[in-house]
Amino acid sequence: MSTGRRRAPRRRRAERNGRGKLVASGLAVAGVVAVAVAVWPDGGGQPAGAKSPSGDRSSSVAAASPSPTRSYPLSTAPRTIPAVREHTAAHGPGWRPAAGGRVVVDSDRLADEGKLLAGELKLAYAGRAAARNGDVELGLDKGSAGPESYTLKVQNGRVTVTGPGEAGVFYGTRTLKQEVHGGGTAPEGVVRDAPAKPVRGFMLDTARKHFTAAWIEDRVRELGDLKFNQLGLHFSDDQGFRIESDTHPEIVSREHLTKDEVRRIVALAASRHITVVPEIDSPGHLGAVIAAHPDLQLRNVSGVPVRGAVDISKPASAKIVDDLLNEYAGLFPGADWNLGGDEYQALTVSNPAASFPQLVTAARSRYGPGAGVADLTTGWLNDRAKVVQGHGRTARAWNDGFFRSSSVKADGSLRVGYWTGKEFGARQPVEYLSAGRKVVNYNDEYLYYVLGEPQTFVYPTGQRIYEQWTPLVLRGTTPVSSSYDSQILGGSLAVWCDLANSQTQDQVAAGIRMPLRALTQKLWDPRRPSLSWPRFKSLADRLG
């Protein structure tokens, strides 16, 4: 997808039940030696606090191991990015890594998470062993708050991180890593945490600008520490095709990633529970393919070529794209795939039927006498969706790849990447949502980082995302109804390299640093942030 575009829950009250337990949003938290200082919300509001019962006792940090005492102040919630959604406070010294400390696991499935954390905190990795004073223990449980949820407990001189899946446990280790960053202490008590949105993404346009594998790997590490879970790679466009190909090596640009480099990126991402989402945009934005196969280029009735567009009336156009989709399905094992589908130039002229009679002929041959260019284009998208669905993938397309004028309907399972309301074919978000479609928010008003700031684009700022944007703000600055919240899967910051030489790789990394941190906060926690922007930025600077 391009920007080369011509576009000009309600907060639940915590209550004590008859057994002295705090119930917050359906979660029960033991209240014998601790109290909740933040509730698990599903809407707006601020953390709630309470005083500790007078009989509280707690255990000590491993490094010092003093006797339990009530002299420690009640702990405060950790300061992390994104913020934890619930912390139950307790009296105690907390925990920090110390000599002799280890990371242990209760399942071999957590070996990767355990080894990573041990290396980061300079602790020994002891595998499946009984936890002792000073250790961090990672474990799997049968939690009911979702596969990305976790519980982090600091008690009795050790840390326990548990969750129903490896992803949640990993996120718990990211919280711990931030808590002890720079010699800090993980506060005594219990964190219960889970993301509000299942899609927390970053998309990179590597087609217009080559990014090195090492730079992308650095972004994967950064994304993992911030609890993102998707990395989109837009690696095919008019300006370049940036990944090695065995089926069509003739289309590959001089500067590109080798398949071995991609495999290393995918493996690193998987170790951080990040899915790499590939995108081969079609039937527009195929200039790099057309450069090697000029016979596939769309031409109008006068024989004038259309930039970046293949002639979808030609079977050879479908074959080459399907060859690539099938080839890269083996390279990208994740569950999601972006088909693009946007900005097919045959549909931007005043009279598509008159300009491209060959497309009308093909449409009527396949769909009947009343069919037109939009029908044939929608059919193209559906056919490409079938290809990736055959590999077990869930497909998405940009919102302007769905056409109101088409009597052929886009595959019902296609998800929408909503980025603009300015393009041809674009519709209000509610039209997609009311049809039952699931949507990923790429709102170009807030989440588009377009190199060189062409047309009306300006670089997004973390402050604007932090203070103004929510996942409900899909188009412009106006949110859709909260009744559609469950259909909005999440959001993604997108880097587009329209003016590729406007910034270096390092400048891009610096420019997206705070937008990424603001975005993960807004996707993880639905509450209005408790920190002001200056305090949030100061926290980000401290955490690195």
Coordinates of C-alpha atoms in Angstrom, one line a residue:
M1 CA 0.0 0.0 0.0
S2 CA 1.2 3.3 -0.7
T3 CA 1.1 6.8 0.4
G4 CA 2.2 7.7 -2.9
R5 CA -1.4 8.2 -2.8
R6 CA -3.2 11.0 -4.4
R7 CA -5.3 11.8 -1.4
A8 CA -5.2 15.4 -1.9
P9 CA -15.9 0.5 28.4
R10 CA -17.2 1.2 31.2
R11 CA -15.1 1.0 34.4
R12 CA -16.1 -1.7 36.8
R13 CA -16.1 -1.0 40.5
A14 CA -13.9 -3.2 42.7
E15 CA -15.9 -4.8 45.5
R16 CA -15.0 -7.0 48.4
N17 CA -16.9 -10.3 48.5
G18 CA -17.8 -12.2 51.6
R19 CA -14.5 -14.0 51.7
G20 CA -12.3 -10.9 51.9
K21 CA -11.2 -11.0 48.3
L22 CA -11.0 -8.2 45.9
V23 CA -13.0 -8.8 42.7
A24 CA -12.1 -6.5 39.8
S25 CA -13.4 -7.0 36.3
G26 CA -14.1 -10.6 37.1
L27 CA -10.6 -11.3 38.6
A28 CA -10.3 -12.4 42.2
V29 CA -7.2 -11.2 44.1
A30 CA -6.2 -12.5 47.5
G31 CA -6.6 -9.7 50.0
V32 CA -4.9 -11.1 53.1
V33 CA -1.6 -9.3 53.0
A34 CA -2.1 -6.8 50.1
V35 CA -4.6 -4.5 48.7
A36 CA -5.3 -3.4 45.1
V37 CA -3.9 0.0 44.2
A38 CA -5.2 -0.2 40.6
V39 CA -8.2 -1.9 39.1
W40 CA -8.6 -3.8 35.9
P41 CA -10.8 -1.5 33.8
D42 CA -12.5 -1.9 30.5
G43 CA -13.0 1.7 30.0
G44 CA -12.0 5.1 31.2
G45 CA -11.0 6.1 34.7
Q46 CA -8.0 6.3 37.0
P47 CA -6.4 3.8 39.4
A48 CA -8.1 3.4 42.7
G49 CA -6.1 3.1 46.0
A50 CA -6.7 1.8 49.5
K51 CA -4.8 1.4 52.8
S52 CA -3.2 -1.8 53.9
P53 CA -4.8 -4.0 56.6
S54 CA -2.9 -3.5 59.9
G55 CA -1.8 -7.1 60.2
D56 CA 0.1 -7.2 56.8
R57 CA 3.4 -9.0 56.7
S58 CA 5.7 -9.7 53.8
S59 CA 8.9 -11.4 52.9
S60 CA 12.2 -9.9 52.0
V61 CA 14.2 -9.3 48.9
A62 CA 16.7 -12.0 48.0
A63 CA 19.7 -9.9 48.0
A64 CA 19.4 -8.8 51.7
S65 CA 17.0 -11.5 53.1
P66 CA 16.0 -9.6 56.3
S67 CA 13.3 -11.0 58.5
P68 CA 9.7 -10.2 57.6
T69 CA 8.8 -6.8 58.9
R70 CA 6.0 -4.2 58.8
S71 CA 8.6 -1.4 58.6
Y72 CA 8.5 -1.3 54.8
P73 CA 6.1 1.1 53.2
L74 CA 3.2 -0.1 51.1
S75 CA 4.6 -0.7 47.6
T76 CA 3.5 1.4 44.7
A77 CA 2.6 0.2 41.2
P78 CA 5.5 -0.3 38.9
R79 CA 6.2 2.4 36.2
T80 CA 6.5 0.6 32.9
I81 CA 5.6 1.1 29.2
P82 CA 2.9 0.1 28.6
A83 CA 1.6 0.6 32.2
V84 CA 0.4 -2.5 34.0
R85 CA -3.3 -2.6 34.4
E86 CA -3.6 -3.9 37.9
H87 CA -1.2 -4.0 40.9
T88 CA -1.9 -5.3 44.3
A89 CA 0.3 -3.6 46.8
A90 CA 2.1 -5.2 49.7
H91 CA 4.7 -4.3 52.4
G92 CA 8.1 -5.5 51.6
P93 CA 11.5 -4.6 50.0
G94 CA 10.7 -5.8 46.5
W95 CA 13.2 -7.7 44.4
R96 CA 16.2 -6.9 42.3
P97 CA 18.7 -9.2 40.5
A98 CA 21.6 -10.3 42.7
A99 CA 24.6 -12.6 42.6
G100 CA 23.5 -16.2 42.9
G101 CA 20.1 -15.5 41.5
R102 CA 18.7 -17.8 38.8
V103 CA 15.9 -18.1 36.3
V104 CA 14.0 -21.4 36.6
V105 CA 11.0 -22.7 34.6
D106 CA 8.3 -25.2 35.3
S107 CA 8.0 -26.2 31.6
D108 CA 10.5 -26.7 28.8
R109 CA 8.1 -24.6 26.7
L110 CA 9.4 -21.6 28.6
A111 CA 13.1 -22.3 28.0
D112 CA 13.5 -19.5 25.4
E113 CA 11.8 -17.0 27.7
G114 CA 13.9 -18.1 30.6
K115 CA 17.2 -18.0 28.8
L116 CA 16.5 -14.6 27.3
L117 CA 15.6 -13.1 30.7
A118 CA 18.6 -14.7 32.4
G119 CA 20.9 -13.1 29.9
E120 CA 19.3 -9.7 30.2
L121 CA 19.4 -9.7 34.0
K122 CA 22.8 -11.4 34.3
L123 CA 21.4 -14.3 36.2
A124 CA 22.0 -18.0 35.7
Y125 CA 19.5 -20.1 33.8
A126 CA 18.8 -23.3 35.7
G127 CA 16.0 -24.8 33.7
R128 CA 13.4 -26.9 35.4
A129 CA 14.5 -26.6 39.0
A130 CA 12.9 -25.7 42.3
A131 CA 12.9 -22.0 42.9
R132 CA 14.8 -20.6 45.9
N133 CA 15.5 -17.2 47.5
G134 CA 16.6 -14.7 44.9
D135 CA 15.2 -16.6 41.9
V136 CA 12.8 -15.7 39.1
E137 CA 10.4 -18.6 38.4
L138 CA 8.5 -18.8 35.1
G139 CA 5.4 -21.0 34.9
L140 CA 2.4 -21.9 32.9
D141 CA -1.1 -22.0 34.5
K142 CA -4.7 -22.2 33.5
G143 CA -5.4 -18.5 33.8
S144 CA -8.7 -17.3 32.3
A145 CA -7.8 -13.7 31.3
G146 CA -6.5 -14.7 27.8
P147 CA -3.4 -16.2 26.2
E148 CA -1.4 -12.9 26.5
S149 CA -2.3 -12.3 30.1
Y150 CA 0.2 -12.9 33.0
T151 CA 0.6 -12.6 36.7
L152 CA 3.8 -11.3 38.2
K153 CA 4.3 -11.9 42.0
V154 CA 7.1 -10.4 44.1
Q155 CA 7.0 -12.2 47.4
N156 CA 9.2 -14.2 49.8
G157 CA 12.4 -12.9 48.2
R158 CA 11.7 -14.2 44.7
V159 CA 9.7 -13.4 41.6
T160 CA 7.1 -15.7 40.0
V161 CA 5.7 -15.0 36.5
T162 CA 2.9 -17.2 35.3
G163 CA 0.4 -17.1 32.4
P164 CA -1.8 -19.5 30.4
G165 CA 0.6 -19.2 27.4
E166 CA 4.2 -18.5 26.6
A167 CA 3.3 -15.0 25.2
G168 CA 1.8 -13.9 28.5
V169 CA 4.8 -15.1 30.4
F170 CA 7.1 -13.3 28.0
Y171 CA 5.2 -10.1 28.6
G172 CA 5.6 -10.6 32.3
T173 CA 9.4 -10.8 31.8
R174 CA 9.3 -7.5 29.9
T175 CA 7.5 -5.9 32.8
L176 CA 10.2 -7.3 35.2
K177 CA 13.0 -6.2 32.9
Q178 CA 11.6 -2.6 32.9
E179 CA 11.1 -2.6 36.7
V180 CA 14.7 -3.4 37.5
H181 CA 16.2 -1.3 34.7
G182 CA 19.1 0.7 35.8
G183 CA 19.3 -0.8 39.2
G184 CA 15.7 -0.4 40.0
T185 CA 13.6 -2.7 42.2
A186 CA 10.5 -4.7 41.3
P187 CA 7.9 -3.6 43.9
E188 CA 6.5 -6.1 46.4
G189 CA 3.0 -7.3 45.5
V190 CA 1.2 -8.8 42.5
V191 CA 0.7 -7.5 39.0
R192 CA -2.2 -8.9 36.9
D193 CA -2.0 -7.7 33.4
A194 CA -3.3 -8.3 29.8
P195 CA -3.6 -6.3 26.6
A196 CA -6.8 -4.6 25.6
K197 CA -6.2 -5.2 21.9
P198 CA -5.0 -8.4 20.2
V199 CA -3.2 -6.6 17.4
R200 CA -0.4 -4.3 18.3
G201 CA 1.6 -3.6 15.3
F202 CA 4.4 -1.8 13.4
M203 CA 4.5 -1.8 9.6
L204 CA 7.6 -1.0 7.6
D205 CA 7.8 -0.1 3.9
T206 CA 11.0 -1.8 2.7
A207 CA 10.0 -1.7 -0.9
R208 CA 10.7 2.0 -1.5
K209 CA 13.7 2.1 0.9
H210 CA 16.0 -0.8 1.7
F211 CA 16.4 -1.4 5.5
T212 CA 19.2 -3.7 6.6
A213 CA 18.5 -6.9 8.4
A214 CA 20.4 -5.7 11.4
W215 CA 18.2 -2.5 11.6
I216 CA 15.0 -4.6 11.4
E217 CA 16.3 -7.0 14.1
D218 CA 16.9 -4.0 16.4
R219 CA 13.3 -2.9 15.8
V220 CA 12.1 -6.4 16.6
R221 CA 13.9 -6.3 20.0
E222 CA 12.4 -2.9 20.7
L223 CA 8.9 -4.0 19.7
G224 CA 9.2 -7.1 21.9
D225 CA 10.2 -5.1 24.9
L226 CA 7.2 -2.8 24.3
K227 CA 4.8 -5.8 24.0
F228 CA 4.0 -5.3 20.3
N229 CA 3.0 -8.6 18.6
Q230 CA 3.0 -7.8 14.8
L231 CA 5.6 -6.6 12.3
G232 CA 4.3 -5.8 8.9
L233 CA 6.8 -5.9 5.9
H234 CA 5.6 -4.2 2.7
F235 CA 8.4 -5.5 0.5
S236 CA 6.9 -5.1 -3.0
D237 CA 5.9 -1.9 -4.8
D238 CA 6.7 0.2 -7.8
Q239 CA 10.1 1.2 -6.5
G240 CA 11.4 -2.2 -5.6
F241 CA 11.0 -5.8 -4.7
R242 CA 13.2 -6.4 -1.6
I243 CA 13.3 -10.1 -0.7
E244 CA 15.1 -12.8 -2.6
S245 CA 12.9 -14.9 -4.9
D246 CA 13.4 -18.4 -6.3
T247 CA 10.4 -18.4 -8.5
H248 CA 11.0 -15.0 -10.1
P249 CA 14.5 -13.8 -9.4
E250 CA 14.2 -11.4 -12.3
I251 CA 12.0 -9.0 -10.3
V252 CA 14.3 -8.7 -7.2
S253 CA 16.0 -5.3 -6.6
R254 CA 19.7 -5.1 -6.3
E255 CA 19.4 -4.1 -2.6
H256 CA 17.3 -6.7 -0.9
L257 CA 17.1 -9.1 2.0
T258 CA 18.2 -12.7 1.4
K259 CA 15.9 -15.5 2.5
D260 CA 18.3 -16.4 5.2
E261 CA 18.2 -12.9 6.6
V262 CA 14.4 -13.0 6.5
R263 CA 14.4 -16.4 8.3
R264 CA 16.6 -14.9 11.1
I265 CA 14.2 -11.9 11.4
V266 CA 11.2 -14.2 11.5
A267 CA 12.9 -16.4 14.1
L268 CA 13.9 -13.5 16.3
A269 CA 10.4 -12.1 16.0
A270 CA 8.9 -15.5 17.0
S271 CA 11.2 -15.5 20.1
R272 CA 9.5 -12.2 21.1
H273 CA 6.0 -13.5 20.2
I274 CA 5.8 -11.2 17.2
T275 CA 4.2 -12.4 14.0
V276 CA 5.7 -11.0 10.8
V277 CA 2.9 -10.1 8.4
P278 CA 4.1 -9.9 4.7
E279 CA 2.5 -7.8 2.0
I280 CA 2.7 -8.2 -1.7
D281 CA 0.3 -5.4 -2.8
S282 CA -1.7 -6.1 -6.0
P283 CA -3.1 -5.5 -8.5
G284 CA -1.6 -2.0 -8.2
H285 CA 1.8 -1.2 -6.8
L286 CA 3.5 -3.9 -8.9
G287 CA 5.9 -1.7 -10.8
A288 CA 8.9 -3.8 -9.8
V289 CA 7.2 -6.8 -11.3
I290 CA 6.2 -5.0 -14.4
A291 CA 9.7 -3.7 -15.0
A292 CA 10.7 -7.3 -15.6
H293 CA 7.4 -8.2 -17.3
P294 CA 6.3 -5.2 -19.3
D295 CA 3.7 -7.3 -21.2
L296 CA 1.7 -7.5 -18.0
Q297 CA 1.3 -3.7 -17.6
L298 CA -2.2 -2.3 -17.8
R299 CA -2.8 0.0 -20.8
N300 CA -5.8 2.1 -21.6
V301 CA -7.8 2.2 -24.8
S302 CA -5.2 4.5 -26.3
G303 CA -2.3 2.2 -25.4
V304 CA -1.0 4.5 -22.6
P305 CA 0.5 2.4 -19.8
V306 CA -0.8 2.8 -16.2
R307 CA 2.0 3.0 -13.7
G308 CA 2.2 0.1 -11.3
A309 CA -0.9 -1.6 -12.4
V310 CA -1.1 -5.1 -14.0
D311 CA -3.7 -6.0 -16.5
I312 CA -6.0 -8.3 -14.5
S313 CA -7.7 -9.5 -17.6
K314 CA -4.5 -11.5 -18.4
P315 CA -4.2 -14.9 -16.7
A316 CA -0.4 -14.4 -16.7
S317 CA -0.8 -11.5 -14.2
A318 CA -2.6 -13.7 -11.7
K319 CA -0.1 -16.5 -12.2
I320 CA 3.0 -14.4 -11.3
V321 CA 1.4 -13.0 -8.2
D322 CA 0.1 -16.4 -7.1
D323 CA 3.6 -17.8 -7.7
L324 CA 5.0 -15.3 -5.2
L325 CA 2.2 -15.7 -2.7
N326 CA 2.8 -19.5 -2.7
E327 CA 6.5 -19.1 -2.5
Y328 CA 6.6 -16.7 0.5
A329 CA 4.0 -18.7 2.4
G330 CA 6.9 -21.0 3.3
L331 CA 9.0 -18.1 4.4
F332 CA 6.4 -16.4 6.6
P333 CA 4.7 -18.9 8.8
G334 CA 2.5 -16.5 10.7
A335 CA -1.2 -16.6 10.6
D336 CA -1.8 -13.2 8.9
W337 CA -1.2 -11.9 5.4
N338 CA -1.8 -8.4 3.9
L339 CA -3.0 -8.5 0.2
G340 CA -3.0 -4.8 -0.3
G341 CA -5.7 -4.3 -2.9
D342 CA -5.5 -0.5 -2.8
E343 CA -5.2 2.2 -5.5
Y344 CA -5.8 0.2 -8.6
Q345 CA -5.5 3.0 -11.2
A346 CA -8.1 1.6 -13.5
L347 CA -10.8 2.6 -11.0
T348 CA -9.6 6.2 -10.5
V349 CA -10.5 7.5 -14.0
S350 CA -13.8 9.1 -14.7
N351 CA -15.1 6.2 -16.9
P352 CA -13.2 2.9 -16.3
A353 CA -15.4 1.0 -18.8
A354 CA -14.5 3.3 -21.6
S355 CA -10.8 3.6 -20.7
F356 CA -10.3 -0.1 -20.2
P357 CA -12.6 -2.1 -22.4
Q358 CA -10.5 -5.3 -22.0
L359 CA -11.3 -5.3 -18.3
V360 CA -15.0 -4.9 -18.9
T361 CA -15.0 -7.8 -21.4
A362 CA -13.2 -10.0 -18.9
A363 CA -15.6 -8.9 -16.1
R364 CA -18.7 -9.7 -18.2
S365 CA -17.2 -13.1 -19.3
R366 CA -16.8 -14.1 -15.7
Y367 CA -19.7 -12.4 -13.8
G368 CA -22.4 -11.7 -16.4
P369 CA -23.5 -8.9 -18.7
G370 CA -23.9 -6.2 -16.0
A371 CA -20.4 -6.6 -14.5
G372 CA -17.8 -3.9 -14.6
V373 CA -14.2 -3.1 -13.7
A374 CA -14.9 -2.9 -9.9
D375 CA -16.4 -6.4 -10.0
L376 CA -13.3 -7.8 -11.8
T377 CA -11.0 -6.1 -9.3
T378 CA -12.9 -7.5 -6.3
G379 CA -12.8 -10.9 -7.9
W380 CA -9.0 -10.5 -8.2
L381 CA -8.8 -9.7 -4.5
N382 CA -11.0 -12.7 -3.6
D383 CA -8.8 -15.0 -5.8
R384 CA -5.6 -13.9 -4.0
A385 CA -7.4 -14.4 -0.7
K386 CA -8.1 -18.0 -1.6
V387 CA -4.4 -18.6 -2.3
V388 CA -3.2 -17.4 1.1
Q389 CA -6.2 -19.1 2.8
G390 CA -5.1 -22.3 1.2
H391 CA -1.9 -21.9 3.4
G392 CA -4.0 -21.4 6.5
R393 CA -3.6 -17.6 6.6
T394 CA -6.1 -14.9 7.5
A395 CA -6.0 -12.1 4.9
R396 CA -6.5 -8.4 5.2
A397 CA -6.6 -5.6 2.6
W398 CA -6.5 -1.9 2.7
N399 CA -9.9 -0.2 3.1
D400 CA -9.8 1.4 -0.4
G401 CA -9.6 -2.1 -1.9
F402 CA -13.2 -2.7 -1.0
F403 CA -15.6 -1.1 -3.5
R404 CA -19.2 0.0 -2.8
S405 CA -19.9 -0.1 -6.6
S406 CA -19.0 -3.8 -7.0
S407 CA -21.8 -6.3 -7.2
V408 CA -19.2 -9.0 -6.5
K409 CA -18.6 -8.8 -2.8
A410 CA -15.3 -9.1 -1.1
D411 CA -14.6 -12.4 0.7
G412 CA -16.5 -12.1 4.1
S413 CA -13.4 -13.2 6.1
L414 CA -11.2 -10.4 4.7
R415 CA -10.1 -8.0 7.5
V416 CA -9.8 -4.3 6.8
G417 CA -6.7 -2.2 7.3
Y418 CA -8.3 1.2 7.6
W419 CA -5.9 4.0 6.8
T420 CA -7.7 6.8 5.0
G421 CA -11.0 8.4 4.1
K422 CA -9.4 10.4 1.3
E423 CA -8.9 7.8 -1.4
F424 CA -11.1 6.7 -4.3
G425 CA -13.4 3.9 -3.0
A426 CA -12.8 4.8 0.6
R427 CA -15.8 4.7 2.9
Q428 CA -16.6 5.7 6.4
P429 CA -15.4 3.1 8.9
V430 CA -18.9 2.4 10.1
E431 CA -19.7 0.9 6.7
Y432 CA -17.1 -1.9 7.2
L433 CA -18.0 -2.3 10.9
S434 CA -21.7 -2.5 10.4
A435 CA -21.1 -5.2 7.8
G436 CA -19.4 -7.2 10.6
R437 CA -15.9 -6.9 9.4
K438 CA -12.9 -6.8 11.7
V439 CA -10.7 -3.8 11.4
V440 CA -7.0 -2.9 12.1
N441 CA -6.5 0.8 12.7
Y442 CA -3.8 2.5 10.6
N443 CA -5.3 6.0 10.8
D444 CA -3.2 8.2 8.6
E445 CA -4.0 11.2 10.7
Y446 CA -2.1 9.8 13.6
L447 CA -0.2 6.6 12.7
Y448 CA 1.4 7.3 9.3
Y449 CA 5.1 8.2 9.3
V450 CA 5.7 9.2 5.7
L451 CA 9.3 10.0 4.9
G452 CA 9.7 13.5 3.5
E453 CA 6.2 14.6 4.6
P454 CA 4.8 14.7 1.1
Q455 CA 1.4 16.2 0.2
T456 CA -0.4 16.9 3.5
F457 CA 1.4 14.4 5.7
V458 CA 3.3 15.4 8.8
Y459 CA 5.3 13.1 11.0
P460 CA 3.2 11.7 13.8
T461 CA 4.2 12.6 17.4
G462 CA 4.0 10.4 20.5
Q463 CA 2.3 13.2 22.3
R464 CA -0.6 13.5 19.8
I465 CA -1.2 9.7 19.9
Y466 CA -0.9 9.6 23.7
E467 CA -3.3 12.5 24.3
Q468 CA -5.8 12.3 21.4
W469 CA -5.9 8.9 19.7
T470 CA -7.7 5.7 20.7
P471 CA -8.4 2.6 18.7
L472 CA -11.9 3.9 18.0
V473 CA -10.5 6.8 16.1
L474 CA -10.2 5.1 12.7
R475 CA -10.6 8.1 10.4
G476 CA -9.6 11.7 11.0
T477 CA -10.1 12.7 14.6
T478 CA -13.6 11.4 15.3
P479 CA -14.1 8.1 17.1
V480 CA -16.7 5.5 16.0
S481 CA -19.2 4.2 18.5
S482 CA -17.8 2.2 21.3
S483 CA -20.3 -0.5 20.3
Y484 CA -17.8 -1.5 17.6
D485 CA -14.9 -1.8 20.0
S486 CA -14.7 -5.6 19.8
Q487 CA -14.4 -5.5 16.0
I488 CA -11.4 -3.1 16.1
L489 CA -8.6 -5.6 16.6
G490 CA -6.0 -3.0 17.4
G491 CA -3.7 -0.7 15.5
S492 CA -0.4 -0.2 13.8
L493 CA 2.1 2.5 13.2
A494 CA 3.2 2.5 9.6
V495 CA 6.4 3.8 8.1
W496 CA 6.1 4.7 4.4
C497 CA 9.1 5.7 2.4
D498 CA 7.7 7.9 -0.3
L499 CA 10.7 10.2 -0.3
A500 CA 13.2 7.4 0.6
N501 CA 16.3 9.6 1.0
S502 CA 14.6 12.1 3.3
Q503 CA 15.8 10.2 6.4
T504 CA 18.4 7.6 7.2
Q505 CA 17.6 4.4 9.0
D506 CA 18.8 5.9 12.3
Q507 CA 16.7 9.0 11.8
V508 CA 13.6 6.8 11.2
A509 CA 14.4 4.8 14.4
A510 CA 14.6 8.1 16.4
G511 CA 11.5 9.5 14.8
I512 CA 9.3 6.5 15.6
R513 CA 10.6 6.0 19.1
M514 CA 8.0 7.9 21.0
P515 CA 5.1 7.2 18.6
L516 CA 5.7 3.5 19.3
R517 CA 5.7 4.0 23.0
A518 CA 2.6 6.1 23.0
L519 CA 0.8 3.6 20.7
T520 CA 1.6 0.5 22.8
Q521 CA 0.2 2.4 25.9
K522 CA -3.1 3.1 24.1
L523 CA -3.4 -0.4 22.7
W524 CA -2.5 -2.2 26.0
D525 CA -4.6 -0.2 28.5
P526 CA -8.0 1.3 27.5
R527 CA -7.9 3.8 30.4
R528 CA -6.9 7.4 30.0
P529 CA -3.2 7.4 30.9
S530 CA -2.5 8.3 34.5
L531 CA 0.8 10.0 33.6
S532 CA 0.9 13.4 31.9
W533 CA 2.8 13.4 28.6
P534 CA 6.0 15.1 30.1
R535 CA 6.0 12.4 32.9
F536 CA 5.4 9.6 30.3
K537 CA 8.2 10.9 28.1
S538 CA 10.5 11.2 31.2
L539 CA 9.7 7.5 32.0
A540 CA 10.5 6.5 28.4
D541 CA 13.8 8.3 28.6
R542 CA 14.7 6.6 31.8
L543 CA 13.8 3.2 30.5
G544 CA 15.8 3.7 27.3

